[in-house]
Short mmCIF file of C-alpha atoms and ligand atoms in Angstrom, two decimals:
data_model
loop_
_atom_site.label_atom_id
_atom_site.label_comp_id
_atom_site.label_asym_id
_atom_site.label_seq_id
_atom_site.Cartn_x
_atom_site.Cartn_y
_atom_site.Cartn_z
CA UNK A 1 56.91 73.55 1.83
CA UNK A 2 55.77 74.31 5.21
CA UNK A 3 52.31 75.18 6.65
CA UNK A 4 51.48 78.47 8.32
CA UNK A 5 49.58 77.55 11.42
CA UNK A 6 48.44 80.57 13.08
CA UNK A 7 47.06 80.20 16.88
CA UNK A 8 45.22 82.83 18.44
CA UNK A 9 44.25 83.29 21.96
CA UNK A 10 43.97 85.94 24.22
CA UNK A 11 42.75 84.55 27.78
CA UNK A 12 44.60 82.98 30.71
CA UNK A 13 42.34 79.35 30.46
CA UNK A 14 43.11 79.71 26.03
CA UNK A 15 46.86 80.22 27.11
CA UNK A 16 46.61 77.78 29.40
CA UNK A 17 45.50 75.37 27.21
CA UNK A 18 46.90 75.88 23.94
CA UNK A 19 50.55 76.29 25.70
CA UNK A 20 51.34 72.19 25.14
CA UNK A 21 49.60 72.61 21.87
CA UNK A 22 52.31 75.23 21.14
CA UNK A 23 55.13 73.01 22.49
CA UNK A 24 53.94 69.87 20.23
CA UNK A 25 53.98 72.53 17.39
CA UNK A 26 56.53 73.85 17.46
CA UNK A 27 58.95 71.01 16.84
CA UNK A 28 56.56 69.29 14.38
CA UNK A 29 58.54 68.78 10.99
CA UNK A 30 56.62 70.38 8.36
CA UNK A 31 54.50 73.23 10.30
CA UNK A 32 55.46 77.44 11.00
CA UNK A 33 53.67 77.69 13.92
CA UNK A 34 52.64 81.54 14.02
CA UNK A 35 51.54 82.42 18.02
CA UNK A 36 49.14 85.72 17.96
CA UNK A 37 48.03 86.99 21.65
CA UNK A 38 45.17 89.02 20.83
CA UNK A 39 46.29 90.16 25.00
CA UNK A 40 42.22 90.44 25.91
CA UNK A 41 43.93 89.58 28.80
CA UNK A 42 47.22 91.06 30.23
CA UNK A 43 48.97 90.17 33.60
CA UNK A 44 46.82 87.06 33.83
CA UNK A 45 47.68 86.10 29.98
CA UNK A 46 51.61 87.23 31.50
CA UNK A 47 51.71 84.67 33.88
CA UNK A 48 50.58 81.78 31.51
CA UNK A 49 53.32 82.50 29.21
CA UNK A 50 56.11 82.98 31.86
CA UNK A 51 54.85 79.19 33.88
CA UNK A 52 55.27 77.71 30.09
CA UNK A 53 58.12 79.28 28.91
CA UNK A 54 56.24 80.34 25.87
CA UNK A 55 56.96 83.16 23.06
CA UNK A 56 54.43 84.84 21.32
CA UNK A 57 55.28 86.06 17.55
CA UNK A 58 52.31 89.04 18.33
CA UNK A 59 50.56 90.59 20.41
CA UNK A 60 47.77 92.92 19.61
CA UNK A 61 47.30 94.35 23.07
CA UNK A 62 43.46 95.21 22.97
CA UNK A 63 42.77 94.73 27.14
CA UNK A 64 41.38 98.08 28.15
CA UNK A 65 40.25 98.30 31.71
CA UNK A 66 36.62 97.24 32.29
CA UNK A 67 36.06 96.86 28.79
CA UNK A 68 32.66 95.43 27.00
CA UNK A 69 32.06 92.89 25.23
CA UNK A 70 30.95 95.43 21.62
CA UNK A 71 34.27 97.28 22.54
CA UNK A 72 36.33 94.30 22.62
CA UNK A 73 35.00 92.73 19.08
CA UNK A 74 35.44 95.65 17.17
CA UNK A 75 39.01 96.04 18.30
CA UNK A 76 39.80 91.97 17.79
CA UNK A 77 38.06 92.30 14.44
CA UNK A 78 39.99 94.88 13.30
CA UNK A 79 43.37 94.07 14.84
CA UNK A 80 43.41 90.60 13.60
CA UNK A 81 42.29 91.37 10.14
CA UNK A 82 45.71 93.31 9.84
CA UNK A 83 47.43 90.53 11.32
CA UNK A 84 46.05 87.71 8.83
CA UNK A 85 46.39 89.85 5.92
CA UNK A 86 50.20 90.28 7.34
CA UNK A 87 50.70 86.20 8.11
CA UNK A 88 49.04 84.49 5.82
CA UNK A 89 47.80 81.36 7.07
CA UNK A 90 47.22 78.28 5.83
CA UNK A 91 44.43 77.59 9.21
CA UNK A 92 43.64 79.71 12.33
CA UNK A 93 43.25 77.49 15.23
CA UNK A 94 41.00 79.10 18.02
CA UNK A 95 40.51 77.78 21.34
CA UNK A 96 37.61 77.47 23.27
CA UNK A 97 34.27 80.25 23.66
CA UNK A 98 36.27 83.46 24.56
CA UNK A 99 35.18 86.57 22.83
CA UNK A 100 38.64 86.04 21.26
CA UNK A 101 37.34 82.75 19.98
CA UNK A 102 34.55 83.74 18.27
CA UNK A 103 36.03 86.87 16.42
CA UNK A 104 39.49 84.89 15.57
CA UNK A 105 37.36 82.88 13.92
CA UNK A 106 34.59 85.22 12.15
CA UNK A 107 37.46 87.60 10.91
CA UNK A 108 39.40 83.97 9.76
CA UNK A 109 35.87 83.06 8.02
CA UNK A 110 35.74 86.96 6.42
CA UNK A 111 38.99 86.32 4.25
CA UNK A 112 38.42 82.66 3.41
CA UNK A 113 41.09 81.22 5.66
CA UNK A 114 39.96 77.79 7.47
CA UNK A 115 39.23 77.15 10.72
CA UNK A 116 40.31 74.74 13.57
CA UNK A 117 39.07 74.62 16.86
CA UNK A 118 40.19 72.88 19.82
CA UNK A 119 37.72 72.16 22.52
CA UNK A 120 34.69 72.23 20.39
CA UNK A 121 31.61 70.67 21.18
CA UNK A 122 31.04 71.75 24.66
CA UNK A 123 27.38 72.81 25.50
CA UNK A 124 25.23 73.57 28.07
CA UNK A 125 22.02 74.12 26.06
CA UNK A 126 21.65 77.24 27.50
CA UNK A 127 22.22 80.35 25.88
CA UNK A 128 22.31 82.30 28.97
CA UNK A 129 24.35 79.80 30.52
CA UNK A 130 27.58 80.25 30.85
CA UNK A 131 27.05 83.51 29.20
CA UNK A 132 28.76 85.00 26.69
CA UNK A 133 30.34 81.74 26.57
CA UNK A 134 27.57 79.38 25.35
CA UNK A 135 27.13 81.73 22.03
CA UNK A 136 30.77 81.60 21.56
CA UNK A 137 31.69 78.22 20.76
CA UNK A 138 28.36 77.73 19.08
CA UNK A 139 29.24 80.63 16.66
CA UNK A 140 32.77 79.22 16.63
CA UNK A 141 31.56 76.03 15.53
CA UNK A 142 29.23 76.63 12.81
CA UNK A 143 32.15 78.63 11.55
CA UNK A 144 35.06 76.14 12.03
CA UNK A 145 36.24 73.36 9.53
CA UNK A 146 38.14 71.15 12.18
CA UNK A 147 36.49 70.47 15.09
CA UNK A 148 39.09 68.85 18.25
CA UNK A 149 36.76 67.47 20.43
CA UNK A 150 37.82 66.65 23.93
CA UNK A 151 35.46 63.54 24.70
CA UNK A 152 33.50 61.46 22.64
CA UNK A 153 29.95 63.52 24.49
CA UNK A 154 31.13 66.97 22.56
CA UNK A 155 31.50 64.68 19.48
CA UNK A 156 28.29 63.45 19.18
CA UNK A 157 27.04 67.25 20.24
CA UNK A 158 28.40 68.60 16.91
CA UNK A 159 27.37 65.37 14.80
CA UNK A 160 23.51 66.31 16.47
CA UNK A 161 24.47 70.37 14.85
CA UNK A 162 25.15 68.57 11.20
CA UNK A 163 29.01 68.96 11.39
CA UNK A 164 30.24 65.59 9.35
CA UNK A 165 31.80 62.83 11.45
CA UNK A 166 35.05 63.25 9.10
CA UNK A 167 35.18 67.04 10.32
CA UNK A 168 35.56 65.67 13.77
CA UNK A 169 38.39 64.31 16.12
CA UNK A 170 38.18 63.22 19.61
CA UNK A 171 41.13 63.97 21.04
CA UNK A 172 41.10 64.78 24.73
CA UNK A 173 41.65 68.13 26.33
CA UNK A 174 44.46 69.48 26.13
CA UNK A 175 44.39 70.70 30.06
CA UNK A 176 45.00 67.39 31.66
CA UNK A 177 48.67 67.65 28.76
CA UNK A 178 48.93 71.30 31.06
CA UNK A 179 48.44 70.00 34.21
CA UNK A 180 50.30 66.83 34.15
CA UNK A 181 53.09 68.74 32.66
CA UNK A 182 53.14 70.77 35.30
CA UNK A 183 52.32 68.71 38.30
CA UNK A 184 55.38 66.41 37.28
CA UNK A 185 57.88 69.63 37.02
CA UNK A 186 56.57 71.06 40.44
CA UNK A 187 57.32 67.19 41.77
CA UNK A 188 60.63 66.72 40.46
CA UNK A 189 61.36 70.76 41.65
CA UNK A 190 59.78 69.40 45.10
CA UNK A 191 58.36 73.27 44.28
CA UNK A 192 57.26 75.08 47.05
CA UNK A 193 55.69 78.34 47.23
CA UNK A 194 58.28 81.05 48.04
CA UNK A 195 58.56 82.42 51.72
CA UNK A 196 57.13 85.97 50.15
CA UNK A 197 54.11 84.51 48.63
CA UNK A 198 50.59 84.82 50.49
CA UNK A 199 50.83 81.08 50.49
CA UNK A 200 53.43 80.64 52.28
CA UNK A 201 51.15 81.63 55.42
CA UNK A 202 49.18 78.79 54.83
CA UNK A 203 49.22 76.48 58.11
CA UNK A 204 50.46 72.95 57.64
CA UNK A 205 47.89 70.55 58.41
CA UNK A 206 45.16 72.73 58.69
CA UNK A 207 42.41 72.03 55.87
CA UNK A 208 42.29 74.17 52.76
CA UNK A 209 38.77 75.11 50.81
CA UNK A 210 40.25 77.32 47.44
CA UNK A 211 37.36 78.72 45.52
CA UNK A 212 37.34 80.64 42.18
CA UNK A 213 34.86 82.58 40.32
CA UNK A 214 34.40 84.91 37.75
CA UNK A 215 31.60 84.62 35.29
CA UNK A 216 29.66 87.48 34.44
CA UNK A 217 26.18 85.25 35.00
CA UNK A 218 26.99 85.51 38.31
CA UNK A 219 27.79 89.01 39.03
CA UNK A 220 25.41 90.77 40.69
CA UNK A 221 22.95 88.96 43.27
CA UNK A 222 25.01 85.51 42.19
CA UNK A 223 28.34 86.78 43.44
CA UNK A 224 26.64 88.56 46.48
CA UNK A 225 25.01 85.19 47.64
CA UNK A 226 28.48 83.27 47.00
CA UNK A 227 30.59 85.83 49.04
CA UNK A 228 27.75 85.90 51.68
CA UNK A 229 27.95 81.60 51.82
CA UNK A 230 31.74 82.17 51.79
CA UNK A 231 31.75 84.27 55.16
CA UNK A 232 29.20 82.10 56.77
CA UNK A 233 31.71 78.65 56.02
CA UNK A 234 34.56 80.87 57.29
CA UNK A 235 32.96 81.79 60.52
CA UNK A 236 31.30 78.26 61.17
CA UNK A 237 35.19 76.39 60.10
CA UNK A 238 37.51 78.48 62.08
CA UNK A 239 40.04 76.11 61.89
CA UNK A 240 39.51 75.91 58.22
CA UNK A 241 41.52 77.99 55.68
CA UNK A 242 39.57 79.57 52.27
CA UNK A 243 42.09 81.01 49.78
CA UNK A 244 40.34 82.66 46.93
CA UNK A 245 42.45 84.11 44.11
CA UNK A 246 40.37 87.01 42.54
CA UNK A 247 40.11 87.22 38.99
CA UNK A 248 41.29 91.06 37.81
CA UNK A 249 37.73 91.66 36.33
CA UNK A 250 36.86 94.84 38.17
CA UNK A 251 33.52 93.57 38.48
CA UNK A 252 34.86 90.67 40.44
CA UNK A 253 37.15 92.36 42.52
CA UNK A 254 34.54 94.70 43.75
CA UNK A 255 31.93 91.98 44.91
CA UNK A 256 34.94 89.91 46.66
CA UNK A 257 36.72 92.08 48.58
CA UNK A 258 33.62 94.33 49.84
CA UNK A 259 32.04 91.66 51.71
CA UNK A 260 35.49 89.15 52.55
CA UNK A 261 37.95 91.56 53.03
CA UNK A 262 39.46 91.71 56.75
CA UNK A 263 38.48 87.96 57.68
CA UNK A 264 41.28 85.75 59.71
CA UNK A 265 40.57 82.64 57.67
CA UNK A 266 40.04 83.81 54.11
CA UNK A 267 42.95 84.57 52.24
CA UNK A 268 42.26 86.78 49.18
CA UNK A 269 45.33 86.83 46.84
CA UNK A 270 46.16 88.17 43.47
CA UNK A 271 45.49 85.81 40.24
CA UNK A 272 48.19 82.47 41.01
CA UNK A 273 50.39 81.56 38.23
CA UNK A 274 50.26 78.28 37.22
CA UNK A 275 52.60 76.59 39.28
CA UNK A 276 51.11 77.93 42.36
CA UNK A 277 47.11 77.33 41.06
CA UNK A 278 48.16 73.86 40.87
CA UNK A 279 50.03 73.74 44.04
CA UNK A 280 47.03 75.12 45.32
CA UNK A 281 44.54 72.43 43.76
CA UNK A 282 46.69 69.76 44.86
CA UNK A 283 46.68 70.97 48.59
CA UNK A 284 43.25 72.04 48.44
CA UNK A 285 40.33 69.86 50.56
CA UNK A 286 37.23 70.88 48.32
CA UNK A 287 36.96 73.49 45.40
CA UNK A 288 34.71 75.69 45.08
CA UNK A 289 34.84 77.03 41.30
CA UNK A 290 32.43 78.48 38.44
CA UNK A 291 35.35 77.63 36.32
CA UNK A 292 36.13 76.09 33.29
CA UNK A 293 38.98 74.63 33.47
CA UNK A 294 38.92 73.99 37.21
CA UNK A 295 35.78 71.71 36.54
CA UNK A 296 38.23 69.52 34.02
CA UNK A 297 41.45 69.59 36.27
CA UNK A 298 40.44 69.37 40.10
CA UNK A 299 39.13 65.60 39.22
CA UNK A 300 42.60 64.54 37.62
CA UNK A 301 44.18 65.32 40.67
CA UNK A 302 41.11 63.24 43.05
CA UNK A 303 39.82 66.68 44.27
CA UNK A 304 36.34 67.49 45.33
CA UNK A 305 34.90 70.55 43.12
CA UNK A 306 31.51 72.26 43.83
CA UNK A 307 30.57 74.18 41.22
CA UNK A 308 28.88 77.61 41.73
CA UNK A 309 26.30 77.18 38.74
CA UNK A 310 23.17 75.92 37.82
CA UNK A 311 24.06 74.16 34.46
CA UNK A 312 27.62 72.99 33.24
CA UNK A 313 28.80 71.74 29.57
CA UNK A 314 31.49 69.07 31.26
CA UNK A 315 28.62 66.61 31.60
CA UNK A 316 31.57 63.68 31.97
CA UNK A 317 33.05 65.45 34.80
CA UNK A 318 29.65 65.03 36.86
CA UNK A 319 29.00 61.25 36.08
CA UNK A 320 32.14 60.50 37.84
CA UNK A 321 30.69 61.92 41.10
CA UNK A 322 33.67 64.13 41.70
CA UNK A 323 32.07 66.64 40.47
CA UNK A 324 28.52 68.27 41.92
CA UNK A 325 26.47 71.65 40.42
CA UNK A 326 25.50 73.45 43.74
CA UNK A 327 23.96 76.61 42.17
CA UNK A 328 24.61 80.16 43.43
CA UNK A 329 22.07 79.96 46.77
CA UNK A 330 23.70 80.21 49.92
CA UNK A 331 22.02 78.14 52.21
CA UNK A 332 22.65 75.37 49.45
CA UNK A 333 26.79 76.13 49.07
CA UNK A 334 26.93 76.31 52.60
CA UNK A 335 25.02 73.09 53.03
CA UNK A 336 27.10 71.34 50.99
CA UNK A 337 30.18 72.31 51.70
CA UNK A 338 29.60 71.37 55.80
CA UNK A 339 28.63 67.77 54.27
CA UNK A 340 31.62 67.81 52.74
CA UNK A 341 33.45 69.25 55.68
CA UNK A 342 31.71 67.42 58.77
CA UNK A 343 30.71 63.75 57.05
CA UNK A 344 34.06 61.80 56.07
CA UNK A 345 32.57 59.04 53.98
CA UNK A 346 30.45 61.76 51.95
CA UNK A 347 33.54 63.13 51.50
CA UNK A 348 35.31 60.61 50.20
CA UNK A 349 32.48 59.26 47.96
CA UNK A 350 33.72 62.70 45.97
CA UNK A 351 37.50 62.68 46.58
CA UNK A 352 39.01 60.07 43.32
CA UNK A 353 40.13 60.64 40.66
CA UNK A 354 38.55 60.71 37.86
CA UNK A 355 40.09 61.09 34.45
CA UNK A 356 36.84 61.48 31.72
CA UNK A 357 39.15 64.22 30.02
CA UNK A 358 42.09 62.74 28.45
CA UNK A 359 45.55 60.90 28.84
CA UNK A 360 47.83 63.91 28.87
CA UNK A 361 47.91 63.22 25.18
CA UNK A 362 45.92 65.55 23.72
CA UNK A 363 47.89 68.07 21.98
CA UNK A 364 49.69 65.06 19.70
CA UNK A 365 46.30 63.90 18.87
CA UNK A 366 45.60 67.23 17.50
CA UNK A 367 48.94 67.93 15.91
CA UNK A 368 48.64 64.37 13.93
CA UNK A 369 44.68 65.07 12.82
CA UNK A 370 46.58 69.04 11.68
CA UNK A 371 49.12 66.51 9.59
CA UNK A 372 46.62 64.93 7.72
CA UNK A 373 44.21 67.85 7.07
CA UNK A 374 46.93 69.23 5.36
CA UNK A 375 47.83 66.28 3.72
CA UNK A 376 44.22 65.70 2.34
CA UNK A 377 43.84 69.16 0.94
CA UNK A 378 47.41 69.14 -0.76
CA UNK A 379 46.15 65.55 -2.52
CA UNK A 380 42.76 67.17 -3.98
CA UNK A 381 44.28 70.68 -4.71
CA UNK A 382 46.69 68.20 -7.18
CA UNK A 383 44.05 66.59 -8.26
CA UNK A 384 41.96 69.48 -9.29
C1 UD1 B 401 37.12 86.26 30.00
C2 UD1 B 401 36.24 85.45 29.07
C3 UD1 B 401 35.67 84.22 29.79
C4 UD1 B 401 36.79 83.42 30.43
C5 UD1 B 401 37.60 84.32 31.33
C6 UD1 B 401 38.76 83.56 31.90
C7 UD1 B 401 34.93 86.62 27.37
C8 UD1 B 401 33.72 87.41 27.09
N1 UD1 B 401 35.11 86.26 28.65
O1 UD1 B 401 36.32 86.83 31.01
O2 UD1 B 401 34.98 83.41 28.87
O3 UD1 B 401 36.21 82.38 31.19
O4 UD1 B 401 38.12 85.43 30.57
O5 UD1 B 401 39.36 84.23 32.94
O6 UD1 B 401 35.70 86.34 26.49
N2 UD1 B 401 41.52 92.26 33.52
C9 UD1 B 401 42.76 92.79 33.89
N3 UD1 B 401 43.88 92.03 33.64
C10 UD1 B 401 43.84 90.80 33.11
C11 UD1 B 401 42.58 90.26 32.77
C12 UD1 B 401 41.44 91.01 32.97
O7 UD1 B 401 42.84 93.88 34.39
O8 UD1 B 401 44.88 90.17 32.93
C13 UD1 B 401 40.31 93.08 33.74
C14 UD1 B 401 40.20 94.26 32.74
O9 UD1 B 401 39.65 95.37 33.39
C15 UD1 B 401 39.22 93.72 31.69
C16 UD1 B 401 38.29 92.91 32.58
O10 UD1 B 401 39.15 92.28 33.54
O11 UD1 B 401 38.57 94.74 30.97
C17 UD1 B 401 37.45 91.86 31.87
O12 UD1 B 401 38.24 91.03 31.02
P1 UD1 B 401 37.50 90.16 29.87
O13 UD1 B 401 38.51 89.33 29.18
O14 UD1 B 401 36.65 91.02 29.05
O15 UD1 B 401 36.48 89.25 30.68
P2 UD1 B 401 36.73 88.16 31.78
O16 UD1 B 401 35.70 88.35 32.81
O17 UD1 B 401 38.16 88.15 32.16
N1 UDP B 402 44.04 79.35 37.17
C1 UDP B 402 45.30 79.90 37.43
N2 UDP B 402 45.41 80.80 38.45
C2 UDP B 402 44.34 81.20 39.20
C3 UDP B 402 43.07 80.65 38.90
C4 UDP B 402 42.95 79.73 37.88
O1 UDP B 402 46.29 79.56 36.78
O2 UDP B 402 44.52 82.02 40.10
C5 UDP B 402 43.91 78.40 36.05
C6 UDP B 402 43.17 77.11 36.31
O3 UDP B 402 44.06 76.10 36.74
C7 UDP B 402 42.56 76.79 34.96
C8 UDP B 402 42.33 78.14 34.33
O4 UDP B 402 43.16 79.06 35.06
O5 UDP B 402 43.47 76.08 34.13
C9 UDP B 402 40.90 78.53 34.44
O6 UDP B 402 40.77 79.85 34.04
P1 UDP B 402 39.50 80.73 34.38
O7 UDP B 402 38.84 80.24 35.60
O8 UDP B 402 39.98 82.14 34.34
O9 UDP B 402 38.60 80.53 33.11
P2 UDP B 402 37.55 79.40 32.66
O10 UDP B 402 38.18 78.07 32.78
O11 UDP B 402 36.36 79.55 33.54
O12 UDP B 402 37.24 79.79 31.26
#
């Protein structure tokens, strides 16, 4: 008989990452994958699914605009208690330190149903830092029976919390399956951005500095001091081009577009979709991200990333020098980004490529480890 895997996300960097996941499971003999979209996000969640070519079986539809963080558990709680009591899973996987995370996984934990989740082990230490999302995956974690760890650093993480060894897999992240996927389809497309896009008004040959950020440690002074750095680079580097994709958090947009709006050289544009995010990384010259998932992809393609906080859980990503913390102060994030701009062999001491994250392999990894859970419990429910 056939296990009910249900997977739950609701964020564009959870879709994002649990899209090859979904592929792999899809066509694995012996598994009903189940795909809920809690939809914390919308038109940012949209475009993941549309770039992958995914289906989801639900979607609960909780975004509300500007909503907070109490607002947005109760309504996940509640929602997805209807929706396990209606599935019936055999195991919830949850991805990752959303508020999505966290509550898949408490209201999985409520009615007894186990718990996997992929990219577990990530911390900063820091409970403020990245905040909410430090508290998430802890809280997922204590909660979660499986635990897919992406390098062998989260591992030993988790074996530090207690978690057994045999609760554990290292298995990559399932990202660098996401981006390699789609770097090698934009290739063999020789894709280009479409003459209506923003992008399209990029100027050939002229260097390219994409930045991101959205985390809600930073909003406030943080945000003010990276916009402020942001217009100081763009008026120093005429001749180079910033692209910045704002994130739809209200919050964000506000803080962006009051103090960049109506500058020659910095192109704000809506959210990309995938295709054209990793256009964008691969044409980019530096990027400037609080991100995630940036922090794990811009190295796999031998890209430069200065990130825009003070402390960051992707240790691995920094020991290969691709990757530097620069902090939130402007003088600093202007500093280094002229290094990077004016001083070639500084530059390329940061531009390789540097894989610490995995072999494109991931989601098989986690797919097999799935197999044998299942096979394991089957064995000692017959023997009981
Ligand atoms: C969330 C996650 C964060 C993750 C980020 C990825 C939490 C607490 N935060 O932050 O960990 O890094 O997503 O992007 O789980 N909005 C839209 N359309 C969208 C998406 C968002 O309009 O498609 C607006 C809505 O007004 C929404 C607000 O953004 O209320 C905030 O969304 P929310 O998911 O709560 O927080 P993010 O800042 O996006
Ligand atoms: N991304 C995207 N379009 C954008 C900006 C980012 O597709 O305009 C992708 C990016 O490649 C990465 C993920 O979104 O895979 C990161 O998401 P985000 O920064 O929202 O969240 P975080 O990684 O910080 O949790």
């Amino acid at each position: 008989m056939a296990h009910t895997v249900m997977m739950v996300f609701g964020t564009r960097p959870e879709a994002i990452k649990m899209a090859p996941l979904a592929r792999v499971l899809r066509e694995w003999p012996g598994i009903d994958l189940h795909i809920c979209s809690t939809g914390q996000h919308r038109e940012m969640l949209e475009q993941v699914l549309t770039a992958f070519g995914l289906t989801v079986d639900q979607d609960l539809k909780v975004m509300t605009q500007n909503q907070t963080l109490n607002g947005l558990s109760r309504d996940l709680l509640d929602k997805l208690d209807k929706a396990y009591e209606q599935v019936k899973p055999d195991i919830v996987l949850v991805h990752g330190d959303t508020t999505t995370s966290f509550i898949a996984g408490l209201a999985a934990f409520h009615r007894h149903i186990p718990i996997g989740h992929v990219e577990a082990g990530l911390r900063t230490g820091n409970l403020q830092q990245p905040w909410p999302e430090e508290a998430n995956r802890r809280l997922t974690g204590v909660l979660a029976d499986l635990h897919f760890a992406p390098t062998t650093k989260c591992r030993d993480n988790l074996l530090r919390e207690g978690v057994p060894l045999e609760h554990i897999e290292v298995t990559g992240n399932t990202v660098i399956d996401a981006l390699l996927w789609m770097r090698k389809h934009l290739e063999e497309a020789h894709w280009q951005p479409a003459a209506d896009s923003p992008l399209a008004a990029l100027v050939d040959g002229q260097r390219m500095v994409l930045i991101t950020g959205h985390r809600r440690e930073n909003f406030g002074a943080g945000f003010e001091r990276i916009c402020l750095a942001l217009a100081e680079l763009a008026l120093r580097y005429p001749d180079v081009q910033f692209v910045y994709p704002v994130h739809l958090n209200p919050q964000v947009q506000k803080a962006v577009y009051s103090v960049l709006s109506g500058r020659d050289n910095i192109h704000l544009v809506a959210p990309q979709d995938y295709q054209h995010f990793v256009w964008l990384m691969n044409r980019a010259h530096i990027i400037l991200t609080d991100s995630g998932g940036v922090q794990e992809e811009a190295p796999a393609l031998g890209k430069p990333v200065l990130v825009l906080r003070k402390v960051t859980e992707r240790p691995s990503a920094l020991e290969g020098g691709t990757v530097k913390l620069v902090g939130t102060l402007t003088e600093r994030i202007v500093r280094e980004t002229s290094q990077l701009l004016d001083d070639p062999e500084a530059y390329a001491r940061m531009a390789r490529v540097h894989t610490p994250f995995g072999d494109g392999h991931a989601s098989e990894h986690i797919a097999k480890r799935l197999e044998r859970w299942f096979e394991e419990r089957d064995t000692s429910r017959d023997d009981a």
